[in-house]
Short mmCIF file of C-alpha atoms and ligand atoms in Angstrom, two decimals:
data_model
loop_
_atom_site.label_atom_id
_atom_site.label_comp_id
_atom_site.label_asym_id
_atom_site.label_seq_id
_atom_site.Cartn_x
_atom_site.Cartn_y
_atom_site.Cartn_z
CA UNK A 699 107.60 79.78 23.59
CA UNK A 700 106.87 78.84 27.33
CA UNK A 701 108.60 76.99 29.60
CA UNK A 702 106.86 73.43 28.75
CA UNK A 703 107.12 73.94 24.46
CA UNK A 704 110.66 74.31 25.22
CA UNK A 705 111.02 71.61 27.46
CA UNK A 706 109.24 69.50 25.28
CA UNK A 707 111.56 70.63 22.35
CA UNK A 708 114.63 69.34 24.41
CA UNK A 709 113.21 66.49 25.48
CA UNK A 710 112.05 64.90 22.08
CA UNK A 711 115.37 66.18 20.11
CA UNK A 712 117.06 64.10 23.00
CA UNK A 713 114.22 61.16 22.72
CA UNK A 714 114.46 61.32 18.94
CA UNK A 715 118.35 60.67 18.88
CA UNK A 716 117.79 57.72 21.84
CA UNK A 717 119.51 59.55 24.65
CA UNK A 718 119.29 57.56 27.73
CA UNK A 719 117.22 60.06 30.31
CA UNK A 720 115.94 62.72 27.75
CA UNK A 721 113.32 64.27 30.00
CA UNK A 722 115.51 64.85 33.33
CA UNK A 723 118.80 66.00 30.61
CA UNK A 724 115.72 68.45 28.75
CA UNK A 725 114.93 69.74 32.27
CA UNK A 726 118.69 70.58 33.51
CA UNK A 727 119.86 71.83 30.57
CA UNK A 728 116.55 74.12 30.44
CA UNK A 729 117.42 75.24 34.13
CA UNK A 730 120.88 76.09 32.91
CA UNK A 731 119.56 78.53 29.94
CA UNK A 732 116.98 80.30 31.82
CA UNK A 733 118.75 80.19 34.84
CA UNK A 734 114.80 79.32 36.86
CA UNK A 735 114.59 77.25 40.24
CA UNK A 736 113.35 73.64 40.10
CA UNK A 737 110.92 74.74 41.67
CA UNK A 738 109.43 77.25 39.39
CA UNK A 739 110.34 75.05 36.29
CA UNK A 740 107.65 72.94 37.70
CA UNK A 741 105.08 75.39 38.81
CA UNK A 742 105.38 77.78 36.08
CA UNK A 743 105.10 75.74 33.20
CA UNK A 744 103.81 78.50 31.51
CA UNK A 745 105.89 81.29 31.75
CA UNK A 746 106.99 82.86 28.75
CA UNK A 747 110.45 82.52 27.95
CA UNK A 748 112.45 85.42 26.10
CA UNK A 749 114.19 84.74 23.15
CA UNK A 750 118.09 84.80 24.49
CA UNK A 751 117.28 82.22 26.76
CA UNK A 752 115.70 79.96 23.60
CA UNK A 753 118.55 80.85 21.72
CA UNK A 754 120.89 79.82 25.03
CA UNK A 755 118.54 76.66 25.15
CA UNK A 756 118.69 75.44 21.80
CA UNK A 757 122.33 75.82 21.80
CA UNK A 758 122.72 73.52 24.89
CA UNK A 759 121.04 71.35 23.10
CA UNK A 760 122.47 70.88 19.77
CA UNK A 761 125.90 70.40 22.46
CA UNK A 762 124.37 67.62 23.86
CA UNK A 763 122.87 66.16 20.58
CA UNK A 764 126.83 65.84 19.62
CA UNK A 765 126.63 63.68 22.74
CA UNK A 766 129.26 66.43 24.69
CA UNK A 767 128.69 64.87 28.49
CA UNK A 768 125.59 67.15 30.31
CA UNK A 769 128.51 67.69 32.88
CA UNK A 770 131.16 69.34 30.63
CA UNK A 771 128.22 71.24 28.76
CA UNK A 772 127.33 72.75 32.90
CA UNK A 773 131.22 72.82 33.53
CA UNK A 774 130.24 70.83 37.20
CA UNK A 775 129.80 67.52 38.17
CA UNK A 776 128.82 66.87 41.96
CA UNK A 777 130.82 64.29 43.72
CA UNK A 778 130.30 63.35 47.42
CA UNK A 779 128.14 66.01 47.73
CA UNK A 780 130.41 68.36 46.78
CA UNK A 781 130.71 70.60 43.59
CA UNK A 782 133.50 70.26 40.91
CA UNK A 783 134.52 72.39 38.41
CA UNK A 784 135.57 70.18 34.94
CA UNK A 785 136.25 70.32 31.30
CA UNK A 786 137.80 68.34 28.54
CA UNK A 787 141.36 68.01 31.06
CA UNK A 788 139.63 66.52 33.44
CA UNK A 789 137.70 63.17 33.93
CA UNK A 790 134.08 63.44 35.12
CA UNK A 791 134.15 62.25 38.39
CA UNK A 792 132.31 58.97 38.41
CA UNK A 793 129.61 57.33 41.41
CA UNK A 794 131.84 54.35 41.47
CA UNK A 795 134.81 56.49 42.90
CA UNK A 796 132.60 57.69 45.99
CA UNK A 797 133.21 53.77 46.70
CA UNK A 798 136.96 54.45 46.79
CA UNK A 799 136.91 57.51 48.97
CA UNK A 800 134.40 55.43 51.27
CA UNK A 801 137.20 53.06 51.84
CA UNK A 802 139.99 55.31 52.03
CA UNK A 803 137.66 56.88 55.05
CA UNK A 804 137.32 54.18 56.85
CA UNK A 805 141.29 53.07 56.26
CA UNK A 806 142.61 57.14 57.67
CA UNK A 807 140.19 56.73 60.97
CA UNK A 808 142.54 54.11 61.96
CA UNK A 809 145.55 56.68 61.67
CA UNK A 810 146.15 59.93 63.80
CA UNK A 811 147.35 62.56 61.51
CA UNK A 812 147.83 60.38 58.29
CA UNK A 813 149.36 61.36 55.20
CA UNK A 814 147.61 60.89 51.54
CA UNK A 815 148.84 60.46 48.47
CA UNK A 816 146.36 60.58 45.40
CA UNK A 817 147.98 59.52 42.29
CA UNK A 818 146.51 60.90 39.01
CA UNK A 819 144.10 63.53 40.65
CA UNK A 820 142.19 64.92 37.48
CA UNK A 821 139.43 67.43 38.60
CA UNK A 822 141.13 66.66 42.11
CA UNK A 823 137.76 65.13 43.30
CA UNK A 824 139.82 62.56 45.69
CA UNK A 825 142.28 64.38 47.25
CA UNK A 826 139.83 67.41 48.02
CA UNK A 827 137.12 65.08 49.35
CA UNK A 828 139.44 63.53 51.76
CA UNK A 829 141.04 66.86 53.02
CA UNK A 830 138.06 68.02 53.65
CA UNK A 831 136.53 64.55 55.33
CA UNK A 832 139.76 64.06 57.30
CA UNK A 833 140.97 67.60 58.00
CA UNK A 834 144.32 66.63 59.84
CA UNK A 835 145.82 64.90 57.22
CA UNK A 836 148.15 65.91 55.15
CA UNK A 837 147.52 65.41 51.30
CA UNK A 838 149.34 65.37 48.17
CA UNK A 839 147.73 65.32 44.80
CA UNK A 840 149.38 64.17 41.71
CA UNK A 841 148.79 64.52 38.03
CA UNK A 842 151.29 64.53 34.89
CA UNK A 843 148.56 66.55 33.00
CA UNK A 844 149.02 70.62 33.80
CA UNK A 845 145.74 71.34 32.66
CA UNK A 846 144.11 68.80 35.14
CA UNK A 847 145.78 69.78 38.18
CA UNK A 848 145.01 73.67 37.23
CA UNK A 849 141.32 72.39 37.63
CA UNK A 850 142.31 70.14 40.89
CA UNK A 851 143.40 73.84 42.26
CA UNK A 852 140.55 75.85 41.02
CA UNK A 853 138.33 72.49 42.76
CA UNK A 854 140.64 72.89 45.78
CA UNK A 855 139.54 76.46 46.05
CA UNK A 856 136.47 76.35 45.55
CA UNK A 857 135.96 73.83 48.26
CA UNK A 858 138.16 75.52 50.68
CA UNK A 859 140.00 72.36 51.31
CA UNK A 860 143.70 72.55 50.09
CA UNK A 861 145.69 69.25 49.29
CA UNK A 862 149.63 70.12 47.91
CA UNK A 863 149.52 69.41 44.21
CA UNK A 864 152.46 68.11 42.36
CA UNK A 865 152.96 67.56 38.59
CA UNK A 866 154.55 64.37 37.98
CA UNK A 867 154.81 60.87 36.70
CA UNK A 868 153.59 58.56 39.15
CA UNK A 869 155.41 58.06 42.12
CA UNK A 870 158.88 59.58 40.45
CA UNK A 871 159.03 62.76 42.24
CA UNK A 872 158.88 61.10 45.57
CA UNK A 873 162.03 61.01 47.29
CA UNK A 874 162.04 60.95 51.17
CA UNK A 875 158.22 61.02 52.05
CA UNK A 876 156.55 58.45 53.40
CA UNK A 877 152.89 57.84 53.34
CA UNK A 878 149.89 56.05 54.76
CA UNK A 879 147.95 55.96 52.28
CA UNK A 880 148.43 55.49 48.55
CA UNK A 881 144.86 56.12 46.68
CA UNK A 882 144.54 56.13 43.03
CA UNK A 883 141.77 55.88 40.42
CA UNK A 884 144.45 55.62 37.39
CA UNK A 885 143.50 54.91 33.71
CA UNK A 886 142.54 51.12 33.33
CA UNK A 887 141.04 51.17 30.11
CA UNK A 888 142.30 48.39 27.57
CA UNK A 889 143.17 50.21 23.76
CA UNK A 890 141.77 47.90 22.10
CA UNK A 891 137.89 48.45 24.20
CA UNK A 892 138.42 51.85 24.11
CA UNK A 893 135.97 51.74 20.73
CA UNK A 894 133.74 50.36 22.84
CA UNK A 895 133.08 52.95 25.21
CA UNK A 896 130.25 55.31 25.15
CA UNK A 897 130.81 58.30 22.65
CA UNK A 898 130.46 61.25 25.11
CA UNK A 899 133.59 59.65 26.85
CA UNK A 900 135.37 58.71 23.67
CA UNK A 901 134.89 62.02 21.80
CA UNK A 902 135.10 64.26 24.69
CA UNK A 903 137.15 62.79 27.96
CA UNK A 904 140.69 62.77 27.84
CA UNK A 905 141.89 59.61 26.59
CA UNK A 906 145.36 59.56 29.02
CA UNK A 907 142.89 59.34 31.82
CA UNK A 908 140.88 56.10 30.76
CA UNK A 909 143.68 53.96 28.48
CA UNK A 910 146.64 52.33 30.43
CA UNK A 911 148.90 49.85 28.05
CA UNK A 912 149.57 46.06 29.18
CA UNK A 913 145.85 45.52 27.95
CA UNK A 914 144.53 48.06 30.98
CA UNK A 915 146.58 47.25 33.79
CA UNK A 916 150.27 48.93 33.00
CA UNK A 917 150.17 51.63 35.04
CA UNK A 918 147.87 49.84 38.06
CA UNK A 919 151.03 47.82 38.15
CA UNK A 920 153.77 50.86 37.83
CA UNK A 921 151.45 51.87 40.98
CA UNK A 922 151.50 48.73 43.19
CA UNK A 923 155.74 48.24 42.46
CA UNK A 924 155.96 51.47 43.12
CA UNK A 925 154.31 51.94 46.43
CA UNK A 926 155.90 49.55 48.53
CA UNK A 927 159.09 52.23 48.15
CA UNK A 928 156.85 55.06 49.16
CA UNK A 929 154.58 53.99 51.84
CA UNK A 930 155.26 53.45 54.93
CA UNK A 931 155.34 49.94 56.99
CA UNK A 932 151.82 49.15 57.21
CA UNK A 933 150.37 51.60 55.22
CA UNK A 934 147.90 50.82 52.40
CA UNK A 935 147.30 51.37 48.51
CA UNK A 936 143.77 51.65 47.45
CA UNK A 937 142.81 51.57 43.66
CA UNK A 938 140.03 51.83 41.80
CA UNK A 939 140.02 48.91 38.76
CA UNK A 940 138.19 47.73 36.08
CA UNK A 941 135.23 45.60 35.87
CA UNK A 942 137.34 42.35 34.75
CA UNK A 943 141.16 42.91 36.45
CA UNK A 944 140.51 42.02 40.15
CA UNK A 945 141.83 38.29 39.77
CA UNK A 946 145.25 39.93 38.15
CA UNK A 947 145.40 43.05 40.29
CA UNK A 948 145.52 40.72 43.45
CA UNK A 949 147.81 38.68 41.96
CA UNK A 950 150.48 41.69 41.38
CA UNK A 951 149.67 42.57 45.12
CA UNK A 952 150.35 39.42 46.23
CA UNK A 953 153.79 38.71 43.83
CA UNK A 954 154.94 41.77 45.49
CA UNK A 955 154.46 40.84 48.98
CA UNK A 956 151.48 43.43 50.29
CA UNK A 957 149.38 41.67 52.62
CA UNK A 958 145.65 41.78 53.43
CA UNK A 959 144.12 41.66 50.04
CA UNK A 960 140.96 43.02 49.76
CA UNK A 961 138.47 43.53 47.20
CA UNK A 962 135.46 45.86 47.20
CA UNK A 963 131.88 45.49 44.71
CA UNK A 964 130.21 48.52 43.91
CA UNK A 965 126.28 49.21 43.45
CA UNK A 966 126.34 47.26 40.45
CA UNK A 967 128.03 44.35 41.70
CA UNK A 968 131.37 44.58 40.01
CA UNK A 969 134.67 44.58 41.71
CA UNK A 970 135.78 48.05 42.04
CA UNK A 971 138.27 48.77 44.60
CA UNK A 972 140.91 46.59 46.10
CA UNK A 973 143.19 47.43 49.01
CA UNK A 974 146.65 45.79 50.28
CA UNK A 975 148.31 46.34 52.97
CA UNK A 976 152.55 47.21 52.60
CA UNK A 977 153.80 45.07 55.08
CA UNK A 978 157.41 44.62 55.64
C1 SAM B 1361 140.87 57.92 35.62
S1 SAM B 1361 141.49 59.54 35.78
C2 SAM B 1361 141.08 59.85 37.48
C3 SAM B 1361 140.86 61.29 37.80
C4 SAM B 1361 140.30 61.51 39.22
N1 SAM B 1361 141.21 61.00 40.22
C5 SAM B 1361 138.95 60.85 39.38
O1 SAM B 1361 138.86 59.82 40.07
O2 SAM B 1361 137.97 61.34 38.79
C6 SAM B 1361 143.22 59.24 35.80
C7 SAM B 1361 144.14 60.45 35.96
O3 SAM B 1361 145.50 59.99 35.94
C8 SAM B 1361 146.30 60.91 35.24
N2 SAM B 1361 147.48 60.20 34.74
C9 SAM B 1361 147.58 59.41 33.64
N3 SAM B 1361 148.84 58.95 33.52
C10 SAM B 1361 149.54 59.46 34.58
C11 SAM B 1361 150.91 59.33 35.01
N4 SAM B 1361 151.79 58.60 34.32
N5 SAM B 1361 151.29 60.00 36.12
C12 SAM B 1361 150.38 60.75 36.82
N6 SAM B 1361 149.09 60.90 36.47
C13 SAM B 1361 148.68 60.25 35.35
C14 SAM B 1361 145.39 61.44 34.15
O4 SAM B 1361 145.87 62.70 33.68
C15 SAM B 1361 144.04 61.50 34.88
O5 SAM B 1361 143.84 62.77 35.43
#
């Protein structure tokens, strides 16, 4: 077979079971078993391909015909135009958190030297990126999964940007330390929609890193009463929430006396991230 029968293989087993971008999944999976440049997968359509690689091919396939995400099937996802390393500990990273570190950004260039805490790290995609975007901070990363943060370190490496990672629940561990920031993409999923979600992410994400209790918001809220002990005076928690919970999520940060409230769409036009201000 050449390089266009197989790609057309892909591409109609994928079109044939309704996957959502068949021809560009066909194309990077077919990149992955023959290990060709884009650029010669679309100049050499031709080329014959030897039979390992159809065997590697057709396996990648039949992975993502079980609908296993294309990013755990690669083992990389890119985020912020970076690379991360994940598998089934780890959440994919997502476009909609690139909206989160965009506002963490913008809140640490008003701070010389400020201090980061990530809560719930995963593939460490938050932490990392803001090491590396702010250099002189100092970040901690926090996960009560050991499998994720072993992939947050291996990501850390591999980026040459190294937060401190801590395994823990929440804000526990904290004792003395005082931050500036408090960021945190934490599970927000309601139980009882978790059915609802597409089956790549049911069957294959971890589930402690989508569903929170308290119908989503349980541990948003552990967060936000939480913070106000660890940050410091005028420091800010930033959190990534779910399409319907901004009206509540303000609400806790207002019940618990943070200050400057503010709420952030993404691409899509859904309320994403929210920010408050710990004021004493
Ligand atoms: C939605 S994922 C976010 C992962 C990553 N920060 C990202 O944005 O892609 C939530 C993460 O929180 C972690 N987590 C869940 N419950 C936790 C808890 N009680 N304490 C600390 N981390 C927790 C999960 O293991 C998971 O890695």
């Amino acid at each position: 077979m050449n390089i266009k029968e197989l790609y057309d293989f892909g591409r109609d087993a994928l079109l044939n079971q309704k996957f959502e971008n068949p021809g560009l999944e066909a194309s990077v999976l077919l990149l992955e078993a023959t290990g060709i440049d884009k650029l010669n997968f679309y100049k050499n359509h031709d080329r014959l391909v030897i039979d390992s690689e159809i065997d590697k091919y057709k396996e990648l396939i039949e992975r993502r015909l079980t609908s296993e995400p294309v990013a755990y099937i690669l083992g990389k996802k890119e985020f912020y135009s970076r690379e991360f390393s994940v598998d089934g500990n780890v959440l994919i990273p997502r476009p909609e958190t690139e909206l989160l570190v965009d506002k963490a950004i913008i809140i640490l260039k008003g701070f010389d030297y400020p201090s980061i805490l990530d809560v719930g790290t995963g593939s460490g995609c938050i932490a990392v990126t803001l090491k590396d975007e702010i250099p002189d901070s100092v970040c901690v990363a926090t996960d009560i999964s050991y499998g994720a943060l072993q992939k947050a370190k291996q990501n850390s490496k591999s980026n040459d940007c190294y937060p401190f990672f801590i395994k823990g629940n929440l804000l526990e561990f904290i004792k003395d330390n005082k931050f500036d920031l408090i960021v945190s993409n934490p599970p927000y999923v309601r139980e009882k929609l978790f059915h609802k979600l597409d089956r790549g992410v049911r069957n294959y994400e971890p589930k402690s890193a989508l569903v929170a209790g308290d119908n989503g918001l349980g541990i948003i809220s552990k967060i936000i009463s939480e913070s106000m002990r660890v940050l410091k005076n005028e420091g800010w928690c930033l959190l990534e929430i779910g399409f319907d919970q901004s009206v509540k999520v303000i609400e806790m940060f207002e019940l618990n006396g943070y200050k400057e409230i503010e709420v952030f769409r993404d691409l899509s036009g859904i309320d994403r991230v929210i920010k408050a201000k710990w004021k004493k």
